PDB file of C-alpha atoms in Angstrom:
ATOM      1  CA  LEU A  27     -27.239  13.787 -20.677  1.00  0.00           C
ATOM      2  CA  GLY A  28     -25.204  16.413 -22.274  1.00  0.00           C
ATOM      3  CA  LYS A  29     -23.524  13.783 -24.531  1.00  0.00           C
ATOM      4  CA  ILE A  30     -26.847  12.363 -25.350  1.00  0.00           C
ATOM      5  CA  ARG A  31     -28.233  15.494 -26.504  1.00  0.00           C
ATOM      6  CA  SER A  32     -25.313  16.720 -28.468  1.00  0.00           C
ATOM      7  CA  LYS A  33     -24.980  13.387 -30.464  1.00  0.00           C
ATOM      8  CA  SER A  34     -28.820  13.458 -31.144  1.00  0.00           C
ATOM      9  CA  GLN A  35     -28.482  16.915 -32.520  1.00  0.00           C
ATOM     10  CA  LEU A  36     -25.758  15.771 -34.681  1.00  0.00           C
ATOM     11  CA  VAL A  37     -26.617  12.687 -36.299  1.00  0.00           C
ATOM     12  CA  ASN A  38     -30.523  12.647 -35.756  1.00  0.00           C
ATOM     13  CA  GLN A  39     -31.707  14.755 -38.620  1.00  0.00           C
ATOM     14  CA  ASP A  40     -33.505  11.613 -39.983  1.00  0.00           C
ATOM     15  CA  LEU A  41     -35.578  11.093 -36.919  1.00  0.00           C
ATOM     16  CA  LYS A  42     -36.395  14.877 -36.445  1.00  0.00           C
ATOM     17  CA  LYS A  43     -37.877  14.872 -39.887  1.00  0.00           C
ATOM     18  CA  PHE A  44     -39.874  11.412 -39.123  1.00  0.00           C
ATOM     19  CA  LEU A  45     -41.318  13.074 -35.982  1.00  0.00           C
ATOM     20  CA  ASN A  46     -42.508  15.948 -37.968  1.00  0.00           C
ATOM     21  CA  THR A  47     -44.909  13.681 -39.659  1.00  0.00           C
ATOM     22  CA  LYS A  48     -47.974  12.636 -38.040  1.00  0.00           C
ATOM     23  CA  GLU A  49     -47.141   8.982 -38.654  1.00  0.00           C
ATOM     24  CA  GLY A  50     -43.579   9.430 -37.068  1.00  0.00           C
ATOM     25  CA  ARG A  51     -45.266  11.104 -33.925  1.00  0.00           C
ATOM     26  CA  MET A  52     -47.793   8.188 -33.880  1.00  0.00           C
ATOM     27  CA  VAL A  53     -44.791   5.597 -34.108  1.00  0.00           C
ATOM     28  CA  ALA A  54     -42.910   7.232 -31.366  1.00  0.00           C
ATOM     29  CA  ALA A  55     -45.781   7.919 -29.172  1.00  0.00           C
ATOM     30  CA  LEU A  56     -46.467   3.774 -29.332  1.00  0.00           C
ATOM     31  CA  VAL A  57     -42.866   3.146 -28.470  1.00  0.00           C
ATOM     32  CA  ARG A  58     -43.107   5.536 -25.486  1.00  0.00           C
ATOM     33  CA  GLU A  59     -46.363   4.127 -24.290  1.00  0.00           C
ATOM     34  CA  PHE A  60     -44.739   0.652 -24.623  1.00  0.00           C
ATOM     35  CA  LEU A  61     -41.683   1.753 -22.240  1.00  0.00           C
ATOM     36  CA  ILE A  62     -44.407   3.460 -19.846  1.00  0.00           C
ATOM     37  CA  HIS A  63     -46.689   0.580 -19.784  1.00  0.00           C
ATOM     38  CA  PHE A  64     -44.049  -2.072 -18.519  1.00  0.00           C
ATOM     39  CA  ASN A  65     -42.178   0.470 -15.959  1.00  0.00           C
ATOM     40  CA  LEU A  66     -38.975   0.577 -18.126  1.00  0.00           C
ATOM     41  CA  ASP A  67     -37.942   3.667 -16.192  1.00  0.00           C
ATOM     42  CA  TYR A  68     -34.052   3.463 -17.239  1.00  0.00           C
ATOM     43  CA  SER A  69     -34.881   3.180 -21.129  1.00  0.00           C
ATOM     44  CA  LEU A  70     -37.359   5.781 -20.932  1.00  0.00           C
ATOM     45  CA  ALA A  71     -34.928   7.952 -19.009  1.00  0.00           C
ATOM     46  CA  VAL A  72     -32.660   7.883 -22.033  1.00  0.00           C
ATOM     47  CA  PHE A  73     -35.395   7.403 -24.681  1.00  0.00           C
ATOM     48  CA  ASP A  74     -36.776  10.933 -23.795  1.00  0.00           C
ATOM     49  CA  PRO A  75     -33.600  13.077 -24.260  1.00  0.00           C
ATOM     50  CA  GLU A  76     -32.283  11.253 -27.050  1.00  0.00           C
ATOM     51  CA  THR A  77     -35.740  11.583 -28.994  1.00  0.00           C
ATOM     52  CA  ASN A  78     -37.007  14.683 -27.668  1.00  0.00           C
ATOM     53  CA  ILE A  79     -40.330  13.280 -27.944  1.00  0.00           C
ATOM     54  CA  GLY A  80     -41.544  13.394 -24.381  1.00  0.00           C
ATOM     55  CA  GLU A  81     -42.916  16.824 -24.636  1.00  0.00           C
ATOM     56  CA  LYS A  82     -44.998  15.973 -27.681  1.00  0.00           C
ATOM     57  CA  TYR A  83     -46.553  12.953 -25.844  1.00  0.00           C
ATOM     58  CA  GLU A  84     -50.173  13.281 -25.262  1.00  0.00           C
ATOM     59  CA  GLY A  85     -50.756   9.974 -23.376  1.00  0.00           C
ATOM     60  CA  ARG A  86     -52.236   6.754 -23.994  1.00  0.00           C
ATOM     61  CA  ASP A  87     -55.886   7.768 -24.669  1.00  0.00           C
ATOM     62  CA  ALA A  88     -54.928  10.431 -27.177  1.00  0.00           C
ATOM     63  CA  LEU A  89     -53.103   8.007 -29.060  1.00  0.00           C
ATOM     64  CA  ALA A  90     -55.645   5.311 -28.987  1.00  0.00           C
ATOM     65  CA  ARG A  91     -58.056   7.857 -30.562  1.00  0.00           C
ATOM     66  CA  GLU A  92     -55.615   8.803 -33.197  1.00  0.00           C
ATOM     67  CA  LEU A  93     -55.520   5.011 -34.030  1.00  0.00           C
ATOM     68  CA  ASN A  94     -59.139   4.369 -33.841  1.00  0.00           C
ATOM     69  CA  ILE A  95     -58.646   1.994 -31.166  1.00  0.00           C
ATOM     70  CA  LEU A  96     -61.610   1.646 -28.969  1.00  0.00           C
ATOM     71  CA  GLU A  97     -60.188   0.162 -25.695  1.00  0.00           C
ATOM     72  CA  SER A  98     -61.599  -3.087 -24.000  1.00  0.00           C
ATOM     73  CA  ASP A  99     -60.740  -4.466 -20.658  1.00  0.00           C
ATOM     74  CA  ASP A 100     -58.485  -6.816 -22.532  1.00  0.00           C
ATOM     75  CA  SER A 101     -56.505  -4.443 -24.549  1.00  0.00           C
ATOM     76  CA  SER A 102     -56.087  -1.862 -21.594  1.00  0.00           C
ATOM     77  CA  ARG A 103     -54.094  -4.591 -19.768  1.00  0.00           C
ATOM     78  CA  LEU A 104     -51.409  -4.400 -22.636  1.00  0.00           C
ATOM     79  CA  PRO A 105     -49.463  -1.772 -24.277  1.00  0.00           C
ATOM     80  CA  LEU A 106     -51.357  -0.248 -27.540  1.00  0.00           C
ATOM     81  CA  LEU A 107     -48.614  -1.662 -29.756  1.00  0.00           C
ATOM     82  CA  ALA A 108     -49.960  -5.129 -28.731  1.00  0.00           C
ATOM     83  CA  GLU A 109     -53.428  -4.152 -30.051  1.00  0.00           C
ATOM     84  CA  VAL A 110     -51.849  -2.715 -33.359  1.00  0.00           C
ATOM     85  CA  VAL A 111     -49.773  -5.703 -33.995  1.00  0.00           C
ATOM     86  CA  LYS A 112     -52.942  -8.106 -33.390  1.00  0.00           C
ATOM     87  CA  ARG A 113     -54.973  -6.195 -35.691  1.00  0.00           C
ATOM     88  CA  MET A 114     -52.002  -5.979 -38.106  1.00  0.00           C
ATOM     89  CA  SER A 115     -51.616  -9.998 -38.188  1.00  0.00           C
ATOM     90  CA  SER A 116     -55.434 -10.723 -38.446  1.00  0.00           C
ATOM     91  CA  SER A 117     -55.925  -8.157 -41.336  1.00  0.00           C
ATOM     92  CA  GLY A 118     -52.467  -9.600 -43.058  1.00  0.00           C
ATOM     93  CA  ALA A 119     -54.016 -13.074 -42.756  1.00  0.00           C
ATOM     94  CA  LYS A 120     -57.457 -11.837 -44.211  1.00  0.00           C
ATOM     95  CA  GLY A 121     -56.459  -9.102 -46.697  1.00  0.00           C
ATOM     96  CA  ARG A 122     -53.459 -10.223 -48.397  1.00  0.00           C
ATOM     97  CA  SER A 123     -52.828 -13.168 -50.585  1.00  0.00           C
ATOM     98  CA  LEU A 124     -49.057 -14.449 -50.659  1.00  0.00           C
TER      99      LEU A 124
ATOM    100  CA  LEU B   3     -26.048  -2.338 -15.350  1.00  0.00           C
ATOM    101  CA  GLY B   4     -26.299  -4.664 -12.362  1.00  0.00           C
ATOM    102  CA  LYS B   5     -29.053  -2.292 -10.939  1.00  0.00           C
ATOM    103  CA  ILE B   6     -31.057  -2.328 -14.143  1.00  0.00           C
ATOM    104  CA  ARG B   7     -30.731  -6.191 -14.383  1.00  0.00           C
ATOM    105  CA  SER B   8     -31.818  -6.661 -10.665  1.00  0.00           C
ATOM    106  CA  LYS B   9     -34.606  -4.011 -10.993  1.00  0.00           C
ATOM    107  CA  SER B  10     -36.061  -5.601 -14.046  1.00  0.00           C
ATOM    108  CA  GLN B  11     -36.030  -9.254 -12.652  1.00  0.00           C
ATOM    109  CA  LEU B  12     -37.992  -7.890  -9.792  1.00  0.00           C
ATOM    110  CA  VAL B  13     -40.825  -5.715 -11.157  1.00  0.00           C
ATOM    111  CA  ASN B  14     -40.820  -7.102 -14.733  1.00  0.00           C
ATOM    112  CA  GLN B  15     -42.833 -10.245 -14.432  1.00  0.00           C
ATOM    113  CA  ASP B  16     -45.544  -8.492 -16.739  1.00  0.00           C
ATOM    114  CA  LEU B  17     -43.079  -7.869 -19.261  1.00  0.00           C
ATOM    115  CA  LYS B  18     -41.504 -11.116 -19.049  1.00  0.00           C
ATOM    116  CA  LYS B  19     -45.018 -12.967 -19.585  1.00  0.00           C
ATOM    117  CA  PHE B  20     -45.666 -10.611 -22.571  1.00  0.00           C
ATOM    118  CA  LEU B  21     -42.481 -11.469 -24.137  1.00  0.00           C
ATOM    119  CA  ASN B  22     -43.424 -15.419 -24.030  1.00  0.00           C
ATOM    120  CA  THR B  23     -45.975 -14.420 -26.174  1.00  0.00           C
ATOM    121  CA  LYS B  24     -45.583 -14.426 -29.944  1.00  0.00           C
ATOM    122  CA  GLU B  25     -47.363 -11.169 -30.388  1.00  0.00           C
ATOM    123  CA  GLY B  26     -45.151  -9.710 -27.516  1.00  0.00           C
ATOM    124  CA  ARG B  27     -42.075 -10.690 -29.083  1.00  0.00           C
ATOM    125  CA  MET B  28     -43.233  -8.914 -32.392  1.00  0.00           C
ATOM    126  CA  VAL B  29     -44.021  -5.788 -30.286  1.00  0.00           C
ATOM    127  CA  ALA B  30     -40.548  -5.692 -28.691  1.00  0.00           C
ATOM    128  CA  ALA B  31     -38.991  -6.507 -32.065  1.00  0.00           C
ATOM    129  CA  LEU B  32     -40.825  -3.371 -33.451  1.00  0.00           C
ATOM    130  CA  VAL B  33     -39.671  -1.238 -30.774  1.00  0.00           C
ATOM    131  CA  ARG B  34     -35.987  -2.484 -31.151  1.00  0.00           C
ATOM    132  CA  GLU B  35     -35.965  -1.922 -34.850  1.00  0.00           C
ATOM    133  CA  PHE B  36     -37.048   1.369 -34.487  1.00  0.00           C
ATOM    134  CA  LEU B  37     -34.072   2.172 -31.998  1.00  0.00           C
ATOM    135  CA  ILE B  38     -31.838   0.613 -34.378  1.00  0.00           C
ATOM    136  CA  HIS B  39     -33.279   2.593 -37.574  1.00  0.00           C
ATOM    137  CA  PHE B  40     -32.348   5.711 -35.921  1.00  0.00           C
ATOM    138  CA  ASN B  41     -29.253   4.924 -34.474  1.00  0.00           C
ATOM    139  CA  LEU B  42     -30.574   5.689 -30.748  1.00  0.00           C
ATOM    140  CA  ASP B  43     -27.671   3.750 -29.395  1.00  0.00           C
ATOM    141  CA  TYR B  44     -27.928   5.275 -25.904  1.00  0.00           C
ATOM    142  CA  SER B  45     -31.630   4.073 -25.808  1.00  0.00           C
ATOM    143  CA  LEU B  46     -30.539   0.817 -27.019  1.00  0.00           C
ATOM    144  CA  ALA B  47     -27.767   0.305 -24.589  1.00  0.00           C
ATOM    145  CA  VAL B  48     -30.320   0.501 -21.793  1.00  0.00           C
ATOM    146  CA  PHE B  49     -33.163  -0.947 -23.455  1.00  0.00           C
ATOM    147  CA  ASP B  50     -31.335  -4.177 -24.116  1.00  0.00           C
ATOM    148  CA  PRO B  51     -30.636  -5.148 -20.446  1.00  0.00           C
ATOM    149  CA  GLU B  52     -33.852  -3.707 -19.257  1.00  0.00           C
ATOM    150  CA  THR B  53     -36.080  -6.057 -21.398  1.00  0.00           C
ATOM    151  CA  ASN B  54     -33.682  -8.900 -22.182  1.00  0.00           C
ATOM    152  CA  ILE B  55     -34.804  -9.076 -25.758  1.00  0.00           C
ATOM    153  CA  GLY B  56     -31.735  -8.447 -27.618  1.00  0.00           C
ATOM    154  CA  GLU B  57     -31.005 -12.221 -28.010  1.00  0.00           C
ATOM    155  CA  LYS B  58     -34.255 -12.974 -29.387  1.00  0.00           C
ATOM    156  CA  TYR B  59     -34.139 -10.050 -31.894  1.00  0.00           C
ATOM    157  CA  GLU B  60     -33.971 -11.992 -35.334  1.00  0.00           C
ATOM    158  CA  GLY B  61     -33.460  -8.745 -37.443  1.00  0.00           C
ATOM    159  CA  ARG B  62     -35.655  -6.649 -39.435  1.00  0.00           C
ATOM    160  CA  ASP B  63     -36.064  -9.036 -42.587  1.00  0.00           C
ATOM    161  CA  ALA B  64     -37.424 -11.669 -40.363  1.00  0.00           C
ATOM    162  CA  LEU B  65     -39.908  -9.303 -38.570  1.00  0.00           C
ATOM    163  CA  ALA B  66     -41.086  -8.019 -41.946  1.00  0.00           C
ATOM    164  CA  ARG B  67     -41.889 -11.694 -42.774  1.00  0.00           C
ATOM    165  CA  GLU B  68     -43.685 -12.349 -39.547  1.00  0.00           C
ATOM    166  CA  LEU B  69     -45.914  -9.254 -40.021  1.00  0.00           C
ATOM    167  CA  ASN B  70     -46.481  -9.975 -43.689  1.00  0.00           C
ATOM    168  CA  ILE B  71     -44.755  -7.122 -44.549  1.00  0.00           C
ATOM    169  CA  LEU B  72     -43.351  -6.903 -48.475  1.00  0.00           C
ATOM    170  CA  GLU B  73     -40.874  -4.203 -48.365  1.00  0.00           C
ATOM    171  CA  SER B  74     -40.531  -1.619 -50.810  1.00  0.00           C
ATOM    172  CA  ASP B  75     -38.172   1.019 -51.574  1.00  0.00           C
ATOM    173  CA  ASP B  76     -40.384   3.439 -49.892  1.00  0.00           C
ATOM    174  CA  SER B  77     -40.833   1.264 -46.647  1.00  0.00           C
ATOM    175  CA  SER B  78     -37.202   0.335 -46.193  1.00  0.00           C
ATOM    176  CA  ARG B  79     -36.245   3.828 -45.656  1.00  0.00           C
ATOM    177  CA  LEU B  80     -38.239   3.960 -42.683  1.00  0.00           C
ATOM    178  CA  PRO B  81     -38.607   2.017 -39.274  1.00  0.00           C
ATOM    179  CA  LEU B  82     -41.085  -1.246 -40.050  1.00  0.00           C
ATOM    180  CA  LEU B  83     -43.482   0.897 -37.206  1.00  0.00           C
ATOM    181  CA  ALA B  84     -44.001   3.219 -39.555  1.00  0.00           C
ATOM    182  CA  GLU B  85     -45.446   0.842 -42.210  1.00  0.00           C
ATOM    183  CA  VAL B  86     -47.500  -0.800 -39.505  1.00  0.00           C
ATOM    184  CA  VAL B  87     -48.925   2.584 -38.610  1.00  0.00           C
ATOM    185  CA  LYS B  88     -49.770   3.409 -42.050  1.00  0.00           C
ATOM    186  CA  ARG B  89     -51.452   0.304 -42.402  1.00  0.00           C
ATOM    187  CA  MET B  90     -53.499   0.553 -39.227  1.00  0.00           C
ATOM    188  CA  SER B  91     -54.455   3.909 -40.176  1.00  0.00           C
ATOM    189  CA  SER B  92     -55.694   3.148 -43.651  1.00  0.00           C
ATOM    190  CA  SER B  93     -57.515   0.012 -42.441  1.00  0.00           C
ATOM    191  CA  GLY B  94     -59.054   2.025 -39.588  1.00  0.00           C
ATOM    192  CA  ALA B  95     -60.219   4.447 -42.171  1.00  0.00           C
ATOM    193  CA  LYS B  96     -61.872   1.755 -44.264  1.00  0.00           C
ATOM    194  CA  GLY B  97     -62.697  -1.081 -42.022  1.00  0.00           C
ATOM    195  CA  ARG B  98     -64.596   0.729 -39.145  1.00  0.00           C
ATOM    196  CA  SER B  99     -67.645   2.684 -38.561  1.00  0.00           C
ATOM    197  CA  LEU B 100     -67.299   5.212 -35.507  1.00  0.00           C
TER     198      LEU B 100
END
């Protein structure tokens, strides 16, 4: 754990900067919610100290609100990222000409 | 590593099912690209065996194409998830009445 902390303090200025933006916090929270959703406990045990986002994470409900996602029975069975990607794909198909 | 593998085989039927969908693969790839982007090597070293997605990951360019993201100088400085969240926020503000 000590090794993880000292490495992340050295090289992760980029991540630190990113996590100081609203967008960055939402991204990291989406990743964390994905790990929690699928019980990826080992990944989470490393992810939290390596990113330091654990303490800023306010839970799925708060994150869904920030993303303007109204949860349905369907969406609540999957990580929020699934809903995000679903919307991204459908808006891509509708909104953009390629 | 052995412990991680055997645990993930036992409890992660949900994840396995999810990764067999196109959406699920895109979600996991976005998470992996985030970890790679910020050099979260320790997280990645656990994430890959715990999820088994490493071998299915085709890289950032392929993922951007799948998500209809045309990269700019700005977007390429951040993980793809940042672009996804950015679009999600702006389309949420425009497209939905709350």
